[in-house]
Coordinates of C-alpha atoms in Angstrom, one line a residue:
X1 CA 194.9 -96.9 -69.8
X2 CA 191.6 -97.8 -68.2
X3 CA 191.5 -99.0 -64.6
X4 CA 188.9 -99.3 -61.9
X5 CA 188.7 -96.6 -59.3
X6 CA 190.1 -97.3 -55.8
X7 CA 193.0 -99.5 -57.1
X8 CA 196.8 -99.5 -57.3
X9 CA 198.3 -101.0 -60.4
X10 CA 202.1 -101.7 -60.9
X11 CA 203.3 -103.0 -64.2
X12 CA 205.9 -102.8 -67.0
X13 CA 204.5 -100.7 -69.9
X14 CA 206.0 -101.8 -73.3
X15 CA 207.3 -99.0 -75.5
X16 CA 205.9 -99.3 -79.0
X17 CA 208.5 -100.3 -81.6
X18 CA 211.2 -101.3 -79.1
X19 CA 212.0 -104.0 -76.6
X20 CA 212.0 -101.5 -73.8
X21 CA 209.5 -101.2 -71.0
X22 CA 208.7 -98.4 -68.6
X23 CA 208.2 -99.2 -64.9
X24 CA 204.8 -97.6 -63.9
X25 CA 202.6 -97.3 -60.9
X26 CA 199.0 -96.0 -61.3
X27 CA 197.1 -94.9 -58.2
X28 CA 193.4 -94.7 -59.2
X29 CA 191.6 -92.6 -56.6
X30 CA 188.4 -93.5 -54.8
X31 CA 187.1 -90.2 -56.0
X32 CA 187.0 -88.7 -59.6
X33 CA 189.3 -85.9 -60.5
X34 CA 192.3 -84.9 -62.5
X35 CA 195.3 -86.9 -63.7
X36 CA 198.9 -86.0 -62.6
X37 CA 202.0 -87.7 -64.0
X38 CA 205.1 -87.9 -61.9
X39 CA 208.2 -88.7 -64.0
X40 CA 211.7 -89.6 -62.9
X41 CA 214.9 -91.0 -64.4
X42 CA 214.8 -89.0 -67.7
X43 CA 218.5 -88.7 -66.8
X44 CA 219.5 -92.1 -65.6
X45 CA 222.1 -91.0 -62.9
X46 CA 219.8 -88.5 -61.2
X47 CA 218.9 -90.9 -58.4
X48 CA 217.2 -88.6 -55.9
X49 CA 214.0 -88.4 -58.1
X50 CA 214.0 -92.2 -58.9
X51 CA 214.0 -93.0 -55.2
X52 CA 211.4 -90.3 -54.5
X53 CA 209.2 -92.0 -57.1
X54 CA 209.5 -95.3 -55.2
X55 CA 208.6 -93.6 -52.0
X56 CA 205.6 -91.9 -53.6
X57 CA 204.3 -95.2 -55.0
X58 CA 204.2 -96.5 -51.4
X59 CA 202.8 -93.3 -49.8
X60 CA 200.0 -92.6 -52.2
X61 CA 196.8 -94.6 -51.5
X62 CA 193.5 -94.6 -53.5
X63 CA 191.5 -93.2 -50.5
X64 CA 193.5 -89.9 -50.5
X65 CA 193.6 -89.5 -54.3
X66 CA 190.9 -87.6 -56.2
X67 CA 191.5 -88.6 -59.8
X68 CA 194.7 -90.5 -60.7
X69 CA 198.4 -90.3 -60.2
X70 CA 200.7 -92.0 -62.8
X71 CA 204.3 -92.5 -61.7
X72 CA 206.9 -93.3 -64.3
X73 CA 209.6 -94.6 -62.0
X74 CA 212.5 -94.4 -64.5
X75 CA 212.1 -93.2 -68.1
X76 CA 215.5 -94.4 -69.1
X77 CA 215.7 -97.7 -67.1
X78 CA 218.3 -99.4 -69.3
X79 CA 220.5 -96.4 -68.9
X80 CA 219.9 -96.6 -65.1
X81 CA 221.0 -100.2 -64.9
X82 CA 224.0 -99.7 -67.3
X83 CA 225.2 -96.6 -65.4
X84 CA 225.3 -94.6 -68.7
X85 CA 226.2 -90.9 -68.7
X86 CA 222.5 -89.8 -68.7
X87 CA 222.0 -91.2 -72.2
X88 CA 220.0 -94.0 -73.7
X89 CA 222.4 -96.9 -74.3
X90 CA 221.4 -97.8 -77.8
X91 CA 221.8 -94.4 -79.4
X92 CA 223.8 -92.4 -76.9
X93 CA 221.2 -89.6 -76.9
X94 CA 220.0 -87.5 -74.0
X95 CA 216.4 -88.5 -73.7
X96 CA 215.4 -85.1 -72.4
X97 CA 216.6 -83.4 -75.6
X98 CA 214.6 -85.4 -78.2
X99 CA 210.9 -84.7 -77.1
X100 CA 208.4 -84.9 -78.6
X101 CA 210.3 -87.8 -80.2
X102 CA 209.8 -89.9 -83.3
X103 CA 207.9 -93.2 -83.5
X104 CA 210.2 -94.3 -86.3
X105 CA 213.4 -92.9 -84.9
X106 CA 216.2 -94.2 -82.7
X107 CA 215.6 -95.8 -79.2
X108 CA 215.5 -92.5 -77.3
X109 CA 213.2 -90.9 -79.9
X110 CA 210.8 -93.8 -79.7
X111 CA 210.7 -93.6 -75.9
X112 CA 210.0 -89.9 -76.1
X113 CA 207.3 -90.4 -78.7
X114 CA 205.6 -93.1 -76.6
X115 CA 205.6 -90.9 -73.5
X116 CA 204.3 -87.9 -75.5
X117 CA 201.5 -89.8 -77.3
X118 CA 200.5 -92.5 -74.9
X119 CA 200.9 -90.9 -71.5
X120 CA 200.8 -87.1 -71.8
X121 CA 197.5 -87.3 -73.7
X122 CA 195.9 -88.6 -70.4
X123 CA 197.7 -85.9 -68.3
X124 CA 196.3 -82.8 -66.6
X125 CA 199.5 -81.9 -64.7
X126 CA 203.2 -83.0 -64.9
X127 CA 205.9 -83.1 -62.2
X128 CA 209.3 -84.0 -63.6
X129 CA 211.9 -85.1 -61.0
X130 CA 215.6 -84.3 -61.5
X131 CA 218.8 -83.8 -59.5
X132 CA 222.5 -82.9 -60.0
X133 CA 224.5 -85.5 -61.9
X134 CA 227.9 -86.9 -61.1
X135 CA 229.7 -83.6 -61.9
X136 CA 227.1 -81.1 -60.9
X137 CA 226.4 -79.3 -57.6
X138 CA 223.3 -77.3 -57.1
X139 CA 220.8 -75.7 -54.7
X140 CA 217.2 -77.1 -54.7
X141 CA 215.2 -75.2 -57.3
X142 CA 212.2 -75.5 -59.5
X143 CA 211.6 -74.7 -63.1
X144 CA 208.3 -73.7 -64.8
X145 CA 208.0 -73.1 -68.6
X146 CA 207.5 -69.3 -69.0
X147 CA 207.0 -69.3 -72.8
X148 CA 203.7 -71.3 -72.8
X149 CA 200.2 -69.9 -72.8
X150 CA 199.7 -67.4 -69.9
X151 CA 197.2 -69.6 -68.1
X152 CA 199.7 -72.5 -68.2
X153 CA 202.5 -70.3 -67.1
X154 CA 200.5 -69.0 -64.1
X155 CA 199.5 -72.5 -63.0
X156 CA 203.0 -73.9 -63.5
X157 CA 204.4 -71.1 -61.5
X158 CA 201.9 -71.7 -58.7
X159 CA 202.8 -75.4 -58.7
X160 CA 206.5 -74.5 -58.3
X161 CA 205.7 -72.3 -55.3
X162 CA 204.5 -75.4 -53.4
X163 CA 207.9 -77.0 -53.6
X164 CA 210.0 -76.3 -50.5
X165 CA 212.9 -74.7 -52.6
X166 CA 214.5 -71.3 -52.3
X167 CA 214.3 -70.5 -56.1
X168 CA 211.9 -70.9 -59.0
X169 CA 213.1 -70.2 -62.5
X170 CA 211.1 -69.5 -65.6
X171 CA 212.6 -71.7 -68.3
X172 CA 212.8 -70.6 -71.9
X173 CA 214.2 -73.9 -73.1
X174 CA 212.2 -75.4 -76.0
X175 CA 213.4 -79.0 -75.4
X176 CA 212.6 -81.5 -72.6
X177 CA 209.6 -83.4 -71.3
X178 CA 208.3 -80.7 -69.0
X179 CA 208.7 -78.0 -71.7
X180 CA 207.0 -80.1 -74.3
X181 CA 204.1 -80.8 -71.9
X182 CA 203.7 -77.1 -71.0
X183 CA 203.6 -76.1 -74.6
X184 CA 200.9 -78.6 -75.2
X185 CA 198.7 -77.1 -72.5
X186 CA 199.7 -79.1 -69.5
X187 CA 200.8 -77.2 -66.4
X188 CA 204.3 -78.6 -65.6
X189 CA 207.2 -78.2 -63.2
X190 CA 210.7 -79.6 -63.1
X191 CA 212.2 -80.1 -59.6
X192 CA 215.9 -80.2 -58.9
X193 CA 217.1 -81.6 -55.6
X194 CA 220.3 -83.5 -54.7
X195 CA 223.7 -83.3 -56.3
X196 CA 227.0 -85.0 -57.2
X197 CA 225.2 -88.0 -58.7
X198 CA 224.4 -89.5 -55.2
X199 CA 221.2 -89.8 -53.3
X200 CA 220.2 -89.8 -49.7
X201 CA 217.0 -90.8 -48.0
X202 CA 216.7 -87.2 -46.7
X203 CA 216.8 -85.7 -50.2
X204 CA 214.5 -88.3 -51.7
X205 CA 212.0 -87.9 -48.9
X206 CA 212.1 -84.1 -49.3
X207 CA 211.5 -84.4 -53.1
X208 CA 208.6 -86.8 -52.4
X209 CA 207.1 -84.3 -50.0
X210 CA 207.5 -81.6 -52.6
X211 CA 205.4 -83.7 -54.9
X212 CA 202.8 -84.5 -52.2
X213 CA 202.5 -80.8 -51.4
X214 CA 202.0 -79.9 -55.1
X215 CA 199.4 -82.6 -55.5
X216 CA 197.6 -81.3 -52.4
X217 CA 197.5 -77.8 -53.9
X218 CA 196.1 -79.3 -57.2
X219 CA 193.4 -81.2 -55.3
X220 CA 194.7 -84.5 -56.6
X221 CA 195.7 -85.5 -53.1
X222 CA 193.1 -84.9 -50.3
X223 CA 194.4 -85.9 -46.9
X224 CA 194.6 -84.2 -43.5
X225 CA 197.7 -82.3 -44.3
X226 CA 197.3 -78.7 -45.6
X227 CA 199.1 -77.6 -48.7
X228 CA 201.9 -75.0 -48.0
X229 CA 203.0 -72.2 -50.3
X230 CA 206.7 -71.4 -49.8
X231 CA 208.4 -68.0 -50.1
X232 CA 210.7 -68.2 -53.1
X233 CA 213.0 -66.0 -55.2
X234 CA 211.3 -66.2 -58.6
X235 CA 212.9 -65.1 -61.9
X236 CA 212.1 -65.4 -65.6
X237 CA 215.7 -64.6 -66.4
X238 CA 218.6 -67.0 -66.0
X239 CA 222.0 -67.4 -67.6
X240 CA 223.6 -70.7 -68.5
X241 CA 227.3 -70.3 -69.3
X242 CA 229.1 -72.9 -71.4
X243 CA 232.8 -73.5 -71.5
X244 CA 234.5 -71.9 -74.5
X245 CA 237.6 -74.1 -74.1
X246 CA 238.6 -77.5 -72.6
X247 CA 240.8 -77.5 -69.5
X248 CA 240.5 -77.1 -65.7
X249 CA 237.5 -75.3 -64.3
X250 CA 237.7 -73.1 -61.2
X251 CA 234.4 -71.7 -60.0
X252 CA 234.7 -68.6 -57.8
X253 CA 231.2 -69.1 -56.2
X254 CA 229.2 -71.9 -54.8
X255 CA 225.5 -72.8 -55.5
X256 CA 223.2 -70.6 -53.4
X257 CA 225.7 -67.7 -53.2
X258 CA 224.7 -64.3 -54.5
X259 CA 226.6 -62.5 -57.2
X260 CA 226.7 -59.0 -58.5
X261 CA 226.9 -57.8 -62.1
X262 CA 230.4 -57.8 -63.4
X263 CA 231.7 -60.0 -60.6
X264 CA 234.1 -62.8 -61.6
X265 CA 232.3 -66.2 -61.1
X266 CA 234.9 -68.5 -62.4
X267 CA 237.7 -69.3 -64.9
X268 CA 239.1 -72.1 -67.0
X269 CA 242.9 -72.7 -67.0
X270 CA 244.9 -75.1 -69.2
X271 CA 246.7 -78.1 -67.7
X272 CA 249.7 -75.9 -67.2
X273 CA 247.7 -73.4 -65.0
X274 CA 247.4 -70.6 -67.6
X275 CA 244.1 -68.8 -67.7
X276 CA 242.3 -69.3 -71.0
X277 CA 238.7 -68.1 -70.1
X278 CA 237.3 -65.9 -67.4
X279 CA 233.6 -65.7 -66.7
X280 CA 231.8 -62.6 -65.3
X281 CA 228.2 -62.2 -64.2
X282 CA 226.0 -60.5 -66.7
X283 CA 223.5 -59.6 -64.1
X284 CA 223.2 -59.7 -60.3
X285 CA 221.6 -62.9 -59.0
X286 CA 222.2 -66.3 -57.3
X287 CA 224.1 -69.3 -58.4
X288 CA 221.8 -72.2 -59.2
X289 CA 224.2 -74.9 -60.3
X290 CA 227.7 -75.4 -61.6
X291 CA 230.0 -78.1 -62.8
X292 CA 231.8 -79.6 -59.8
X293 CA 234.6 -81.5 -61.6
X294 CA 238.0 -80.0 -62.2
X295 CA 237.9 -81.2 -65.9
X296 CA 235.7 -79.4 -68.3
X297 CA 235.1 -79.8 -72.1
X298 CA 234.5 -77.0 -74.5
X299 CA 230.7 -76.6 -75.1
X300 CA 229.7 -78.3 -71.9
X301 CA 227.7 -76.6 -69.1
X302 CA 229.9 -74.6 -66.7
X303 CA 227.7 -72.5 -64.4
X304 CA 224.1 -71.2 -64.2
X305 CA 222.6 -68.3 -62.3
X306 CA 219.2 -66.7 -61.9
X307 CA 218.6 -63.0 -61.9
X308 CA 217.1 -61.6 -58.7

């Protein structure tokens, strides 16, 4: 995409091989510099980041941008409108699990391939915005990909430290937009803020400010506000427990609470109240997020904690 400096462009970007379009804002700075992508709506019910992207498109102005900021307002916009369970309507797939995608694949795979090949190739930094879905509670926390090249890990970790969040977690997941970007040499972070599938102006404004502070640190935004580095609990080790059975889920801890190795952190009971699975902490740490619904299905996420 080629635009003149000192401009703001808003448009629908057609996804090759589909009838889909991505809502995009491009802020072309008055000064030359790097390109940062801010993505939201990979998961269509994670509204905090989608609203934060809208706020950023109004807040960012060419005169304070050195380089370019590309905002993808909602990567799964049809899913957003149709209130799908964080999947692309046409194929029922989780968009975040199909990167780098397939130009000849299903709808979600074609969206992922388009973002990978059309947008990421122009990108120097990526900030991916997420939040807790309808059955998920969490504390604000950031992820950086800790299995990429050392220089990418170092920069990604530094980016996460400029988000006002109590925890930063080194991710070892091989799937997802931000993981794919990091493995291809793009410093990337994923920000989690907000929960229960709802959004508030307060949370969206806080997530937008997280992005602004990171962009200031990167030198992409140059205004009169200094960039702030926040104290964080940082770990490259986290555990993601999945349910071994379907039934009723009873967490023993809340997000943000500390746990000790061997401590019981929850259990699953059947519909008659009989215990069928108990979960104990493998290491001491802090609860990052957990399923908040009573119902839980075998194989689905249950609880996650970072080792301190």
